[in-house]
Amino acid sequence: LSTVATLIAPYGGIWQVGLKKADSNIWFCNGWQDFVEYHSICYGYILVFRYEGNSSFHVLIFNKTATEIQYPLRKNCKLEDHQVEIIYLDENDTNSS
C-alpha cells in the first residue's frame, strides 16, 4: 500500500492525498480536506472513484440531486492572474474586424 494516492478530476486537476490504514479500512488523509473544500463537497454528495493503477484514482463528483458538479477550469487557477486587453472600436471604423 502506497502512502500517497493521486486523485484526478475531470478538468485535469491532480491532487495528492495521503493514505492511512486503520484496522481493515483505508482512509484518505493529508490533502483530502483541501480537495473537499476546493470542490465544495458537502454531506450527501456522491463521489465515484475509478482506480487507474499505481495508487491513482479518477474522481467524479455529484451533488445532492445526483447531478455532476460544475468543475473549476483548473486547480488553483485564479482569474486575477490573467490579463485581458480590451479594445474599444468606433462604430464607423470599417477597417477593423
C-alpha positions as a printed Julia matrix, in Angstrom:
97×3 Matrix{Float64}:
   0.0    0.0     0.0
   1.36   3.38   -1.02
   1.22   6.21    1.5
   0.04   8.68   -1.16
  -2.81   8.5    -3.69
  -3.35  10.68   -6.73
  -6.87  11.96   -7.39
  -7.56  13.08  -10.95
 -10.57  15.33  -11.56
 -12.32  15.61  -14.96
 -10.94  19.13  -15.55
  -7.37  17.8   -15.29
  -6.73  18.83  -11.69
  -4.38  16.45   -9.91
  -4.44  16.17   -6.14
  -2.03  14.25   -3.91
  -3.66  12.9    -0.75
  -2.29  10.72    2.0
  -3.47   7.15    2.6
  -3.81   5.77    6.1
  -4.69   2.21    7.09
  -6.77   1.74   10.24
  -7.85  -1.8    11.07
  -9.1   -3.18    7.75
 -10.04   0.25    6.34
  -8.07   2.66    4.18
  -8.7    6.39    4.63
  -7.69   9.49    2.7
  -5.86  11.93    4.98
  -3.26  14.67    4.29
  -4.6   16.8     1.44
  -8.09  15.27    1.48
  -9.65  18.24    3.3
  -8.15  20.61    0.7
  -9.71  18.51   -2.08
 -13.1   18.56   -0.33
 -13.02  22.32    0.3
 -11.8   23.18   -3.21
 -14.72  21.27   -4.78
 -17.25  22.46   -2.13
 -18.17  18.87   -1.32
 -20.93  18.67    1.28
 -22.68  15.94    3.21
 -24.84  13.94    0.8
 -22.56  14.38   -2.24
 -21.61  11.24   -4.14
 -18.04  10.61   -5.22
 -17.24   7.9    -7.76
 -13.66   6.63   -7.83
 -12.23   4.66  -10.75
  -8.9    3.04   -9.95
  -6.34   3.75  -12.68
  -3.45   1.77  -11.16
  -0.36   2.92   -9.27
  -2.48   4.48   -6.49
  -4.22   6.84   -8.96
  -7.98   7.4    -9.0
 -10.17   9.26  -11.47
 -12.88  11.03   -9.42
 -16.38  12.17  -10.43
 -18.36  14.35   -8.02
 -22.17  14.5    -7.9
 -24.21  16.9    -5.77
 -27.26  16.09   -3.63
 -29.5   15.95   -6.71
 -27.18  13.33   -8.25
 -26.09  15.87  -10.87
 -22.39  16.09  -11.69
 -20.96  19.33  -10.36
 -19.57  22.19  -12.44
 -15.84  21.64  -12.06
 -13.4   24.54  -11.86
 -11.32  25.05  -15.01
  -8.03  24.17  -13.32
  -6.74  23.5    -9.84
  -5.55  26.72   -8.17
  -6.34  28.87  -11.22
  -7.05  32.47  -10.22
  -8.88  34.75  -12.63
  -6.97  37.8   -11.43
  -3.72  36.18  -12.62
  -4.79  36.65  -16.23
  -4.67  39.95  -18.07
  -7.17  40.84  -20.75
  -6.75  43.69  -23.2
  -9.98  45.48  -24.04
 -10.12  47.32  -27.35
 -12.95  49.75  -27.98
 -13.9   50.17  -31.62
 -15.61  53.12  -33.2
 -18.9   52.09  -34.81
 -17.83  53.84  -38.01
 -14.47  52.04  -38.19
 -14.83  49.66  -41.15
 -11.15  48.67  -41.24
 -11.37  46.61  -38.06
 -12.82  43.17  -37.86
